[in-house]
PDB file of C-alpha atoms in Angstrom:
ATOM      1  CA  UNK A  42       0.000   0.000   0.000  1.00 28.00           C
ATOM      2  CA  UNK A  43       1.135   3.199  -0.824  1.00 32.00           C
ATOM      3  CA  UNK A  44      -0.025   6.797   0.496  1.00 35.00           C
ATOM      4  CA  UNK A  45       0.403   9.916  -0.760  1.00 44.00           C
ATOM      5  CA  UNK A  46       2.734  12.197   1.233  1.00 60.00           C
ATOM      6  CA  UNK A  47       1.425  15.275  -0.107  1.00 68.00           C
ATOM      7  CA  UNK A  48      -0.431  16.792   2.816  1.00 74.00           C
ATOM      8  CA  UNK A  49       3.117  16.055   4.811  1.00 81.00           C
ATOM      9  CA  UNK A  50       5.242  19.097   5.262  1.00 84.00           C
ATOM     10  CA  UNK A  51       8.439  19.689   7.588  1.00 87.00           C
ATOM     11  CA  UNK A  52       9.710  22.823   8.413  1.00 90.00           C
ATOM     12  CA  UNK A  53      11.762  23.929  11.163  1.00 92.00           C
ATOM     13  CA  UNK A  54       9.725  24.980  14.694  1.00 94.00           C
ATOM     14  CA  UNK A  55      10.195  28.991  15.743  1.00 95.00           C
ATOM     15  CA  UNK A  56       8.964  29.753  19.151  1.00 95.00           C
ATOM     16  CA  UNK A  57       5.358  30.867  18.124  1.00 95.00           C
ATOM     17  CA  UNK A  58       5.119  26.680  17.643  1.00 95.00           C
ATOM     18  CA  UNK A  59       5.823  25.917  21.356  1.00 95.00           C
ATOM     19  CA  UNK A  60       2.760  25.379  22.651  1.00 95.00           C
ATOM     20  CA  UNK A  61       1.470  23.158  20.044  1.00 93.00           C
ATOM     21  CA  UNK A  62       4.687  21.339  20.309  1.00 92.00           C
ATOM     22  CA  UNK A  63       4.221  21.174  23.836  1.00 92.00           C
ATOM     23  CA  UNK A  64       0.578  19.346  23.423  1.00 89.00           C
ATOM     24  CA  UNK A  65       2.010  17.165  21.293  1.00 89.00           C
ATOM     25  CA  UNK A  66       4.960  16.173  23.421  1.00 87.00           C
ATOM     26  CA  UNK A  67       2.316  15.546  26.230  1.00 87.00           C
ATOM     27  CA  UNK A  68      -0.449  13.674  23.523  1.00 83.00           C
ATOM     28  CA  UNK A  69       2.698  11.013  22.757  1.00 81.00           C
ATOM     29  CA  UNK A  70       4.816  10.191  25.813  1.00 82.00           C
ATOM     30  CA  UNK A  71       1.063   9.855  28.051  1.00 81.00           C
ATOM     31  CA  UNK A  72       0.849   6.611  26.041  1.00 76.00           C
ATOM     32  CA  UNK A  73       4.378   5.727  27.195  1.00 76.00           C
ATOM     33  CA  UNK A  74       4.169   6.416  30.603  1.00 79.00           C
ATOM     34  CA  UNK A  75       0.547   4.260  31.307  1.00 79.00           C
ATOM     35  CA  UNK A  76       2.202   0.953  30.785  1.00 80.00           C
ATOM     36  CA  UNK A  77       4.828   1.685  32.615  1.00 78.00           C
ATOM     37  CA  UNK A  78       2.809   3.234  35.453  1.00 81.00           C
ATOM     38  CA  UNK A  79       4.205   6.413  35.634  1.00 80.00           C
ATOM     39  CA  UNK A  80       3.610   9.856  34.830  1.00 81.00           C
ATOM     40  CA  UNK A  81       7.619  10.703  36.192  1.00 82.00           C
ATOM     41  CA  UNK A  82       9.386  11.208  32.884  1.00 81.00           C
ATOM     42  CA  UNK A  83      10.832  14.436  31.451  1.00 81.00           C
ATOM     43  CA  UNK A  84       8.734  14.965  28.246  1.00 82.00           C
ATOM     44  CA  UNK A  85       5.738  15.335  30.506  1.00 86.00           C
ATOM     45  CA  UNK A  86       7.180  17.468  33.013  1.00 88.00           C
ATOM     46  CA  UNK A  87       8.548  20.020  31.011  1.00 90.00           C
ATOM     47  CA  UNK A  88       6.916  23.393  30.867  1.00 94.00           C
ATOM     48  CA  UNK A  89       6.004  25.851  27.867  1.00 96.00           C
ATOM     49  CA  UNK A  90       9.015  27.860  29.001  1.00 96.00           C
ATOM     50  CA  UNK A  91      11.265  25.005  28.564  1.00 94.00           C
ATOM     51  CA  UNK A  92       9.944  24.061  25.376  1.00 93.00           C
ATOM     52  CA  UNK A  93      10.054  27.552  24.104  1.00 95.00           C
ATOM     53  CA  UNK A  94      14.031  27.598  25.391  1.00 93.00           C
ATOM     54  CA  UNK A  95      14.821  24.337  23.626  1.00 89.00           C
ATOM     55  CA  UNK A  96      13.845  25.393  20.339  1.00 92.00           C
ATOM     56  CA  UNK A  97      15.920  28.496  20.679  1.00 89.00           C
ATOM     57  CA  UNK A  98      18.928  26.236  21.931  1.00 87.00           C
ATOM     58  CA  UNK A  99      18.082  23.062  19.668  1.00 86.00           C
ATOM     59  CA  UNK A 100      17.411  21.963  16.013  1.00 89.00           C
ATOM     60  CA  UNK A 101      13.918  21.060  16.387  1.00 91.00           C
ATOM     61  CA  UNK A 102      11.927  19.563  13.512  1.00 89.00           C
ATOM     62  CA  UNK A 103       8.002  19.338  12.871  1.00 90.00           C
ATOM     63  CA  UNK A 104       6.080  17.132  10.519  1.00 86.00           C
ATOM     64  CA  UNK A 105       2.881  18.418   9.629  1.00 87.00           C
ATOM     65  CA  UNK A 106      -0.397  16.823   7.969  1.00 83.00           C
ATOM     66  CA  UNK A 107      -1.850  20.092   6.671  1.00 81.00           C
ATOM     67  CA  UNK A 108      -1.844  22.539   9.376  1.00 83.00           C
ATOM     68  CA  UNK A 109      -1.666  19.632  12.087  1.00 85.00           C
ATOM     69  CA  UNK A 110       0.932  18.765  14.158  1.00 88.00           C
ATOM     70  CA  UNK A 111       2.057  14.586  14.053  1.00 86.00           C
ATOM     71  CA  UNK A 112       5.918  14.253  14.519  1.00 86.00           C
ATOM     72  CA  UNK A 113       8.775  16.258  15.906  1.00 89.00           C
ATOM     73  CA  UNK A 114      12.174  15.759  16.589  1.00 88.00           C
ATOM     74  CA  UNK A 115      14.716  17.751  19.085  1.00 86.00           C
ATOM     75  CA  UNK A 116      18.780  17.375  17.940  1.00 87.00           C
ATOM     76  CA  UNK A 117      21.501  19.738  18.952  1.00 84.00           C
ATOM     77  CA  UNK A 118      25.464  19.473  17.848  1.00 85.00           C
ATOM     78  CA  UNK A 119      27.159  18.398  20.892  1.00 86.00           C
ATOM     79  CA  UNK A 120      30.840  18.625  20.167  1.00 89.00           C
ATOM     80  CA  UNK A 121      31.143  16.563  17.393  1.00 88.00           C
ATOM     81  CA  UNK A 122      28.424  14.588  18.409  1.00 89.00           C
ATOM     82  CA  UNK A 123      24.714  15.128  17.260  1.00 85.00           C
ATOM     83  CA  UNK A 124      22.455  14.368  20.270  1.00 85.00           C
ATOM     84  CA  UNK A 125      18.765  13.008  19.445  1.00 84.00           C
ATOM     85  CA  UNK A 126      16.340  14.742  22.543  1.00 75.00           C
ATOM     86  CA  UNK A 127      13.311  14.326  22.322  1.00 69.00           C
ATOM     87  CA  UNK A 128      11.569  12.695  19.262  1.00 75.00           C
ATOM     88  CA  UNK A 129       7.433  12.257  19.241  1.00 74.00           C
ATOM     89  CA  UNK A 130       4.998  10.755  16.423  1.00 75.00           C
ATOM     90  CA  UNK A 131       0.975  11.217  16.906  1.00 67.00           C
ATOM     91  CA  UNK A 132      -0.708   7.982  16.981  1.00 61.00           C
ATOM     92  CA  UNK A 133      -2.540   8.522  13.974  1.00 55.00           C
ATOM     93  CA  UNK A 134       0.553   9.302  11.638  1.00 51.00           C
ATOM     94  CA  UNK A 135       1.926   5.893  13.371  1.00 50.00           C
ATOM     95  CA  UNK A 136      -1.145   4.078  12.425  1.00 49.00           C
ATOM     96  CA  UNK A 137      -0.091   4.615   8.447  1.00 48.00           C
ATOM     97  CA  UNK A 138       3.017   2.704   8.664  1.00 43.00           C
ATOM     98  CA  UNK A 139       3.378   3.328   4.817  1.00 43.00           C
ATOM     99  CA  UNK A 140       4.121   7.309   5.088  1.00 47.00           C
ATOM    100  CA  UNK A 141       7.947   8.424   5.300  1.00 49.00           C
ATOM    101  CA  UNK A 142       9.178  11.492   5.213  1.00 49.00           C
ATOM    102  CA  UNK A 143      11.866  11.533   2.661  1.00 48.00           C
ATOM    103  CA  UNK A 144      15.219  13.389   3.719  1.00 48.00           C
ATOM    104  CA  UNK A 145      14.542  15.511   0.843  1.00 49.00           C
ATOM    105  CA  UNK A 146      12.099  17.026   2.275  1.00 47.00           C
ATOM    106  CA  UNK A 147      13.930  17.427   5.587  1.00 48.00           C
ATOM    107  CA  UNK A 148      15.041  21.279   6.157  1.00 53.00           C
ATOM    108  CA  UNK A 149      18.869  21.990   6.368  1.00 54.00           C
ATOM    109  CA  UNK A 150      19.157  22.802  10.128  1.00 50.00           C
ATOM    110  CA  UNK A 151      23.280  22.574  10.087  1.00 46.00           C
ATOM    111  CA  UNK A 152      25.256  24.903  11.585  1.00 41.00           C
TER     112      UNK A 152
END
């Protein structure tokens, strides 16, 4: 089966993003923390401030179907060292197992 990717779009997040970002974060790692019976992990402590901070401080990603929200991912350059943060996909973009971002499409976040 394939699926158009079409209505996908990734851009880079600015701050005005943070607070979607941050209902997003919350949306995805609530259906980690359940079976593992707690609500004690970083993604759902952190506050808009924070979230607002890291993308100032971080190379932080968003996939978008149409003007909605489904994926993000939080990298910064650590020495020589590129450090994967935080990464989150909405349960309905990981229901269509089919639709991949291409790095193509990716946007050129190297500094």
């Amino acid at each position: 089966m394939t699926v158009s990717l079409d209505s996908l779009s990734v851009r880079v997040a600015i701050e005005a993003d943070a607070a979607e970002l941050l209902v997003l974060q919350r949306c995805c790692w609530v259906q980690e923390a359940f079976p593992n019976d707690t609500l004690d992990t970083p993604p759902l402590r952190e506050t808009l401030d924070e979230v607002t901070s890291r993308i100032d401080e971080s190379n932080v990603s968003i996939v978008c179907d149409g003007h909605r929200f489904v994926g993000a991912v939080r990298v910064r350059l650590i020495d020589r060292t590129w450090e994967i943060g935080v990464r989150v996909v909405h349960r309905r973009a990981q229901q269509q197992k089919h639709r991949v971002v291409p790095t193509s499409r990716l946007p050129d976040r190297r500094r």
